[in-house]
Amino acid sequence: MTSTGIRLHAPAPGWSISADVVVVGSGVAGLTAALRCEAAGLTTVVVTKARLDDGSTRWAQGGIAAALGEGDTPEQHLDDTLVAGAGLCDEEAVRILVTEGPDAVRRLISTGAHFDTDEEGDIELTREGGHHRRRIAHAGGDATGAEISRALVEAVRARGLRTVENALVLDLLTDADGRTAGVTLHVMGEGQHDGVGAVHAPAVVLATGGMGQVFSATTNPSVSTGDGVALALRAGAEVSDLEFVQFHPTVLFLGADAEGQQPLVSEAVRGEGAHLVDGDGVRFMVGQHELAELAPRDIVAKGIMRRMQEQDAEHMFLDARHFGAEMWEHRFPTILAACRAHGIDPVTEPVPVAPAAHYASGGVRTDSHGRTTVPGLYACGEVACTGVHGANRLASNSLLEGLVYAERIAADIAASHADDGLHARVPAPVPYPEKPAHPLLVPEARFAIQRIMTEGAGVLRSADSLAKAADQLQRLHSEARDALDENGKTAEPGVDTWEATNLLCVARVLVAAARLREETRGCHWREDRADRDDANWRRHIVVRLNPDRTLAVRTTDTADFPPTRQHQRPQEQ
């Protein structure tokens, strides 16, 4: 795969550092990869967009899924994952996850993470949607992500890894042969480095998290603007399954006009016995699925949306008053505090909830070692598409995927280092272009993109809504492109314009894939194509960016993942 030659409009790097590996992102995937690379003797630099502990991992409430309990097995975990993935999981990728997962969790514990335990000292396990057994390990009641983040950040600092915080990654650097040669980045604020610079390295690990900010309401933090997927596309990498955006069923409803990051009400609340009810107190999920409120997330989100439509309501309710104050305070202190901060007391009243964008099941296409289609570029965590999640992620598999596949990436990079002296040859990147190759959007475009995506490509989609969204996104794209092509003008380079440009890039890909997939599967819900169509659509949609900034969209011939090379002729979008 060759580079597109497209880079964001930005000043040439004014400073540089060199390393064997640069890891972009500081969640469970990024820091695990960095720690394992450092342990293998590789000079490792961690680049992160905010502070080390500000990624999506810290917001994970429920926990991490692994077959740790008595009577549970990796095979049972595999079965639940495959069912949730609605026919599009890669079984080998899932088998790797569930088989290597328990030991990976134990290594996480040895790194310093403390999970909740019972009186005998055994790890407490709970259930979440789609799981037939209690296999979710949690910490601090509902603060699992925060505890994992704390442990990994402390380990990184204790080992003295070089970190560059408050740095937005811009583009991949490649050498004359198209291999990875590092990244460019912009450091915000004061520190050892400032402004646009570069980290030169023959291996780059993308662990940049998700792209929830492409929608108006999301559980993702403000930094989740799809930077990693957009960078990979500009570098010539393929992305897959981007139409499968998981909308978490139970997000605290703050009003129809609420925007930005919304408080999550963990699935573990339902796992402990909370009920979904409508305004009349009726449990509407009973009878819709054998697991009722604990059905896979796509089914619960659809059940909530249907009931909202039937009753012309803006939200449903989660009723856990029967927990009592002591259980709320001990098991779910974070959620209790968030609810009370917004004037809702779940001890005495049902909690208003509605679905919101939560997790990208698709991303940069990788193999079982995290390798993308660009030599030297790896991806893990939410930014990656390993084949584990299929059309819908099983609850609490995300932290485990980040953990397991980060370890596999580090092992692969270490093996490459041993084979050919990776650390001895930091490749020389091709010269930085004098002229901008990609137009930038004005900062206000971010809100326009979010409105377009929420209205046209949210929980409910149709041919008409997606066509309208595609037209509106294309208009934004064309206006910026035409201004650059005609007079060389583009928006002023800066964090706001780079983020808006990245959001438009991933939005265009998501909508193109969603338009092509004419069925309902997993978390992709087409109102006009209500049925799952295995005969025509049990396959993956793969997208790459052409040098002229158009999208090349293809489908695989089968559900095999990674996709086979025998594929259909690309369709220009």
PDB file of C-alpha atoms in Angstrom, residues 352-528:
ATOM      1  CA  PRO A 352     -33.751   9.200  32.708  1.00  0.00           C
ATOM      2  CA  VAL A 353     -31.629   7.543  30.007  1.00  0.00           C
ATOM      3  CA  ALA A 354     -31.284   7.553  26.224  1.00  0.00           C
ATOM      4  CA  PRO A 355     -28.743   6.096  23.765  1.00  0.00           C
ATOM      5  CA  ALA A 356     -25.649   8.139  22.805  1.00  0.00           C
ATOM      6  CA  ALA A 357     -22.593   7.445  20.646  1.00  0.00           C
ATOM      7  CA  HIS A 358     -20.185   5.305  22.636  1.00  0.00           C
ATOM      8  CA  TYR A 359     -17.741   3.083  20.749  1.00  0.00           C
ATOM      9  CA  ALA A 360     -16.421   2.554  17.220  1.00  0.00           C
ATOM     10  CA  SER A 361     -16.384  -1.172  16.523  1.00  0.00           C
ATOM     11  CA  GLY A 362     -14.510  -0.517  13.268  1.00  0.00           C
ATOM     12  CA  GLY A 363     -11.284   1.340  12.629  1.00  0.00           C
ATOM     13  CA  VAL A 364      -7.864   0.946  11.054  1.00  0.00           C
ATOM     14  CA  ARG A 365      -7.677  -2.576   9.643  1.00  0.00           C
ATOM     15  CA  THR A 366      -5.070  -4.793  11.322  1.00  0.00           C
ATOM     16  CA  ASP A 367      -3.986  -8.418  11.421  1.00  0.00           C
ATOM     17  CA  SER A 368      -3.605 -10.539  14.549  1.00  0.00           C
ATOM     18  CA  HIS A 369      -0.356  -8.750  15.433  1.00  0.00           C
ATOM     19  CA  GLY A 370      -1.791  -5.250  15.103  1.00  0.00           C
ATOM     20  CA  ARG A 371      -0.063  -4.585  11.767  1.00  0.00           C
ATOM     21  CA  THR A 372      -1.909  -2.259   9.379  1.00  0.00           C
ATOM     22  CA  THR A 373      -1.582  -2.164   5.596  1.00  0.00           C
ATOM     23  CA  VAL A 374       1.230   0.425   5.911  1.00  0.00           C
ATOM     24  CA  PRO A 375       4.596  -1.188   6.798  1.00  0.00           C
ATOM     25  CA  GLY A 376       5.699  -0.198  10.278  1.00  0.00           C
ATOM     26  CA  LEU A 377       2.336   1.254  11.295  1.00  0.00           C
ATOM     27  CA  TYR A 378       0.431  -0.590  14.029  1.00  0.00           C
ATOM     28  CA  ALA A 379      -2.943   0.077  15.653  1.00  0.00           C
ATOM     29  CA  CYS A 380      -4.647  -1.188  18.816  1.00  0.00           C
ATOM     30  CA  GLY A 381      -7.569  -0.292  21.036  1.00  0.00           C
ATOM     31  CA  GLU A 382     -10.602   1.555  19.746  1.00  0.00           C
ATOM     32  CA  VAL A 383      -8.762   3.080  16.777  1.00  0.00           C
ATOM     33  CA  ALA A 384      -8.146  -0.423  15.381  1.00  0.00           C
ATOM     34  CA  CYS A 385     -10.333  -2.995  13.676  1.00  0.00           C
ATOM     35  CA  THR A 386      -8.869  -6.359  14.673  1.00  0.00           C
ATOM     36  CA  GLY A 387     -11.964  -8.374  13.799  1.00  0.00           C
ATOM     37  CA  VAL A 388     -12.823  -8.988  17.470  1.00  0.00           C
ATOM     38  CA  HIS A 389     -15.981  -6.869  17.682  1.00  0.00           C
ATOM     39  CA  GLY A 390     -17.705  -7.579  14.370  1.00  0.00           C
ATOM     40  CA  ALA A 391     -20.918  -5.618  14.003  1.00  0.00           C
ATOM     41  CA  ASN A 392     -21.319  -4.908  17.721  1.00  0.00           C
ATOM     42  CA  ARG A 393     -18.862  -4.946  20.623  1.00  0.00           C
ATOM     43  CA  LEU A 394     -19.649  -7.205  23.543  1.00  0.00           C
ATOM     44  CA  ALA A 395     -19.702  -5.247  26.806  1.00  0.00           C
ATOM     45  CA  SER A 396     -16.317  -4.839  28.543  1.00  0.00           C
ATOM     46  CA  ASN A 397     -14.361  -6.515  25.743  1.00  0.00           C
ATOM     47  CA  SER A 398     -12.775  -3.183  24.816  1.00  0.00           C
ATOM     48  CA  LEU A 399     -10.309  -2.909  27.715  1.00  0.00           C
ATOM     49  CA  LEU A 400      -9.361  -6.555  27.194  1.00  0.00           C
ATOM     50  CA  GLU A 401      -8.811  -6.061  23.463  1.00  0.00           C
ATOM     51  CA  GLY A 402      -6.569  -3.076  24.117  1.00  0.00           C
ATOM     52  CA  LEU A 403      -4.582  -5.093  26.638  1.00  0.00           C
ATOM     53  CA  VAL A 404      -4.176  -8.293  24.604  1.00  0.00           C
ATOM     54  CA  TYR A 405      -3.427  -6.750  21.226  1.00  0.00           C
ATOM     55  CA  ALA A 406      -1.042  -4.149  22.668  1.00  0.00           C
ATOM     56  CA  GLU A 407       1.014  -7.009  24.078  1.00  0.00           C
ATOM     57  CA  ARG A 408       0.982  -8.749  20.677  1.00  0.00           C
ATOM     58  CA  ILE A 409       2.116  -5.548  18.949  1.00  0.00           C
ATOM     59  CA  ALA A 410       5.020  -5.102  21.358  1.00  0.00           C
ATOM     60  CA  ALA A 411       6.064  -8.712  20.785  1.00  0.00           C
ATOM     61  CA  ASP A 412       5.991  -8.222  17.008  1.00  0.00           C
ATOM     62  CA  ILE A 413       8.022  -5.002  17.152  1.00  0.00           C
ATOM     63  CA  ALA A 414      10.548  -6.674  19.470  1.00  0.00           C
ATOM     64  CA  ALA A 415      10.845  -9.610  17.082  1.00  0.00           C
ATOM     65  CA  SER A 416      11.453  -7.226  14.164  1.00  0.00           C
ATOM     66  CA  HIS A 417      14.091  -5.468  16.262  1.00  0.00           C
ATOM     67  CA  ALA A 418      15.820  -8.781  16.909  1.00  0.00           C
ATOM     68  CA  ASP A 419      15.618  -9.857  13.253  1.00  0.00           C
ATOM     69  CA  ASP A 420      16.947  -6.780  11.489  1.00  0.00           C
ATOM     70  CA  GLY A 421      18.229  -4.326  14.077  1.00  0.00           C
ATOM     71  CA  LEU A 422      15.193  -2.081  13.895  1.00  0.00           C
ATOM     72  CA  HIS A 423      16.642   0.321  16.463  1.00  0.00           C
ATOM     73  CA  ALA A 424      19.809   0.817  14.431  1.00  0.00           C
ATOM     74  CA  ARG A 425      18.041   2.281  11.404  1.00  0.00           C
ATOM     75  CA  VAL A 426      15.758   5.208  12.000  1.00  0.00           C
ATOM     76  CA  PRO A 427      14.589   5.793   8.420  1.00  0.00           C
ATOM     77  CA  ALA A 428      14.925   9.180   6.790  1.00  0.00           C
ATOM     78  CA  PRO A 429      11.475  10.617   6.055  1.00  0.00           C
ATOM     79  CA  VAL A 430      10.698  12.066   2.650  1.00  0.00           C
ATOM     80  CA  PRO A 431      10.970  15.874   2.553  1.00  0.00           C
ATOM     81  CA  TYR A 432       8.094  17.798   4.094  1.00  0.00           C
ATOM     82  CA  PRO A 433       5.939  19.386   1.357  1.00  0.00           C
ATOM     83  CA  GLU A 434       6.231  23.131   0.835  1.00  0.00           C
ATOM     84  CA  LYS A 435       2.571  23.525  -0.069  1.00  0.00           C
ATOM     85  CA  PRO A 436      -0.445  22.258   1.908  1.00  0.00           C
ATOM     86  CA  ALA A 437      -1.897  19.040   0.497  1.00  0.00           C
ATOM     87  CA  HIS A 438      -5.123  18.986   2.487  1.00  0.00           C
ATOM     88  CA  PRO A 439      -7.487  21.907   3.119  1.00  0.00           C
ATOM     89  CA  LEU A 440      -8.445  22.728   6.690  1.00  0.00           C
ATOM     90  CA  LEU A 441     -11.978  23.468   7.884  1.00  0.00           C
ATOM     91  CA  VAL A 442     -12.871  26.418  10.056  1.00  0.00           C
ATOM     92  CA  PRO A 443     -13.426  25.480  13.732  1.00  0.00           C
ATOM     93  CA  GLU A 444     -17.211  26.087  13.476  1.00  0.00           C
ATOM     94  CA  ALA A 445     -17.452  23.203  10.994  1.00  0.00           C
ATOM     95  CA  ARG A 446     -17.088  20.794  13.923  1.00  0.00           C
ATOM     96  CA  PHE A 447     -20.594  21.612  15.156  1.00  0.00           C
ATOM     97  CA  ALA A 448     -22.038  21.405  11.647  1.00  0.00           C
ATOM     98  CA  ILE A 449     -20.518  17.931  11.217  1.00  0.00           C
ATOM     99  CA  GLN A 450     -21.921  16.794  14.558  1.00  0.00           C
ATOM    100  CA  ARG A 451     -25.436  17.968  13.668  1.00  0.00           C
ATOM    101  CA  ILE A 452     -25.264  16.323  10.238  1.00  0.00           C
ATOM    102  CA  MET A 453     -24.101  13.021  11.687  1.00  0.00           C
ATOM    103  CA  THR A 454     -26.583  12.977  14.565  1.00  0.00           C
ATOM    104  CA  GLU A 455     -29.515  13.654  12.257  1.00  0.00           C
ATOM    105  CA  GLY A 456     -28.457  11.420   9.366  1.00  0.00           C
ATOM    106  CA  ALA A 457     -26.235   8.650  10.711  1.00  0.00           C
ATOM    107  CA  GLY A 458     -27.233   8.233  14.354  1.00  0.00           C
ATOM    108  CA  VAL A 459     -29.029   5.300  15.960  1.00  0.00           C
ATOM    109  CA  LEU A 460     -31.697   5.276  13.241  1.00  0.00           C
ATOM    110  CA  ARG A 461     -30.517   5.405   9.627  1.00  0.00           C
ATOM    111  CA  SER A 462     -32.158   5.203   6.221  1.00  0.00           C
ATOM    112  CA  ALA A 463     -31.190   5.663   2.589  1.00  0.00           C
ATOM    113  CA  ASP A 464     -32.694   9.155   2.635  1.00  0.00           C
ATOM    114  CA  SER A 465     -31.056  10.271   5.892  1.00  0.00           C
ATOM    115  CA  LEU A 466     -27.659   8.938   4.819  1.00  0.00           C
ATOM    116  CA  ALA A 467     -27.911  10.490   1.348  1.00  0.00           C
ATOM    117  CA  LYS A 468     -28.694  13.849   2.902  1.00  0.00           C
ATOM    118  CA  ALA A 469     -25.784  13.499   5.319  1.00  0.00           C
ATOM    119  CA  ALA A 470     -23.436  12.544   2.484  1.00  0.00           C
ATOM    120  CA  ASP A 471     -24.488  15.579   0.440  1.00  0.00           C
ATOM    121  CA  GLN A 472     -24.003  17.950   3.371  1.00  0.00           C
ATOM    122  CA  LEU A 473     -20.602  16.499   4.238  1.00  0.00           C
ATOM    123  CA  GLN A 474     -19.530  16.654   0.604  1.00  0.00           C
ATOM    124  CA  ARG A 475     -20.507  20.311   0.508  1.00  0.00           C
ATOM    125  CA  LEU A 476     -18.232  21.045   3.464  1.00  0.00           C
ATOM    126  CA  HIS A 477     -15.455  19.044   1.842  1.00  0.00           C
ATOM    127  CA  SER A 478     -15.871  20.734  -1.560  1.00  0.00           C
ATOM    128  CA  GLU A 479     -15.974  24.253  -0.153  1.00  0.00           C
ATOM    129  CA  ALA A 480     -12.686  23.757   1.668  1.00  0.00           C
ATOM    130  CA  ARG A 481     -11.101  21.976  -1.312  1.00  0.00           C
ATOM    131  CA  ASP A 482     -12.209  24.581  -3.847  1.00  0.00           C
ATOM    132  CA  ALA A 483     -10.902  27.453  -1.745  1.00  0.00           C
ATOM    133  CA  LEU A 484      -7.511  25.746  -1.558  1.00  0.00           C
ATOM    134  CA  ASP A 485      -7.397  24.775  -5.242  1.00  0.00           C
ATOM    135  CA  GLU A 486      -8.517  28.170  -6.518  1.00  0.00           C
ATOM    136  CA  ASN A 487      -6.532  30.609  -4.414  1.00  0.00           C
ATOM    137  CA  GLY A 488      -4.351  28.518  -2.136  1.00  0.00           C
ATOM    138  CA  LYS A 489      -6.263  29.623   0.945  1.00  0.00           C
ATOM    139  CA  THR A 490      -7.269  27.392   3.809  1.00  0.00           C
ATOM    140  CA  ALA A 491      -8.234  27.877   7.428  1.00  0.00           C
ATOM    141  CA  GLU A 492      -5.441  28.846   9.796  1.00  0.00           C
ATOM    142  CA  PRO A 493      -3.585  25.763  11.091  1.00  0.00           C
ATOM    143  CA  GLY A 494      -4.374  25.009  14.718  1.00  0.00           C
ATOM    144  CA  VAL A 495      -5.852  22.384  17.008  1.00  0.00           C
ATOM    145  CA  ASP A 496      -9.474  23.410  16.297  1.00  0.00           C
ATOM    146  CA  THR A 497      -9.049  23.337  12.508  1.00  0.00           C
ATOM    147  CA  TRP A 498      -7.061  20.092  12.518  1.00  0.00           C
ATOM    148  CA  GLU A 499      -9.695  18.389  14.689  1.00  0.00           C
ATOM    149  CA  ALA A 500     -12.575  19.629  12.515  1.00  0.00           C
ATOM    150  CA  THR A 501     -10.765  18.367   9.419  1.00  0.00           C
ATOM    151  CA  ASN A 502     -10.193  14.957  10.995  1.00  0.00           C
ATOM    152  CA  LEU A 503     -13.850  14.735  12.011  1.00  0.00           C
ATOM    153  CA  LEU A 504     -14.973  15.447   8.456  1.00  0.00           C
ATOM    154  CA  CYS A 505     -12.636  12.768   7.147  1.00  0.00           C
ATOM    155  CA  VAL A 506     -13.984  10.019   9.416  1.00  0.00           C
ATOM    156  CA  ALA A 507     -17.589  11.214   8.984  1.00  0.00           C
ATOM    157  CA  ARG A 508     -17.351  10.868   5.195  1.00  0.00           C
ATOM    158  CA  VAL A 509     -16.012   7.318   5.525  1.00  0.00           C
ATOM    159  CA  LEU A 510     -18.639   6.307   8.081  1.00  0.00           C
ATOM    160  CA  VAL A 511     -21.506   7.587   5.948  1.00  0.00           C
ATOM    161  CA  ALA A 512     -20.115   6.016   2.753  1.00  0.00           C
ATOM    162  CA  ALA A 513     -19.961   2.620   4.464  1.00  0.00           C
ATOM    163  CA  ALA A 514     -23.384   2.997   6.070  1.00  0.00           C
ATOM    164  CA  ARG A 515     -24.955   3.875   2.706  1.00  0.00           C
ATOM    165  CA  LEU A 516     -23.406   0.822   1.077  1.00  0.00           C
ATOM    166  CA  ARG A 517     -24.525  -1.634   3.768  1.00  0.00           C
ATOM    167  CA  GLU A 518     -28.184  -2.068   2.853  1.00  0.00           C
ATOM    168  CA  GLU A 519     -29.253  -4.167   5.825  1.00  0.00           C
ATOM    169  CA  THR A 520     -29.632  -3.986   9.587  1.00  0.00           C
ATOM    170  CA  ARG A 521     -26.854  -5.773  11.456  1.00  0.00           C
ATOM    171  CA  GLY A 522     -25.514  -5.262  14.970  1.00  0.00           C
ATOM    172  CA  CYS A 523     -25.325  -1.577  15.796  1.00  0.00           C
ATOM    173  CA  HIS A 524     -25.971  -0.520  12.173  1.00  0.00           C
ATOM    174  CA  TRP A 525     -29.741   0.002  12.054  1.00  0.00           C
ATOM    175  CA  ARG A 526     -31.331   0.817   8.692  1.00  0.00           C
ATOM    176  CA  GLU A 527     -35.025   1.641   9.062  1.00  0.00           C
ATOM    177  CA  ASP A 528     -35.538   1.013   5.340  1.00  0.00           C
TER     178      ASP A 528
END
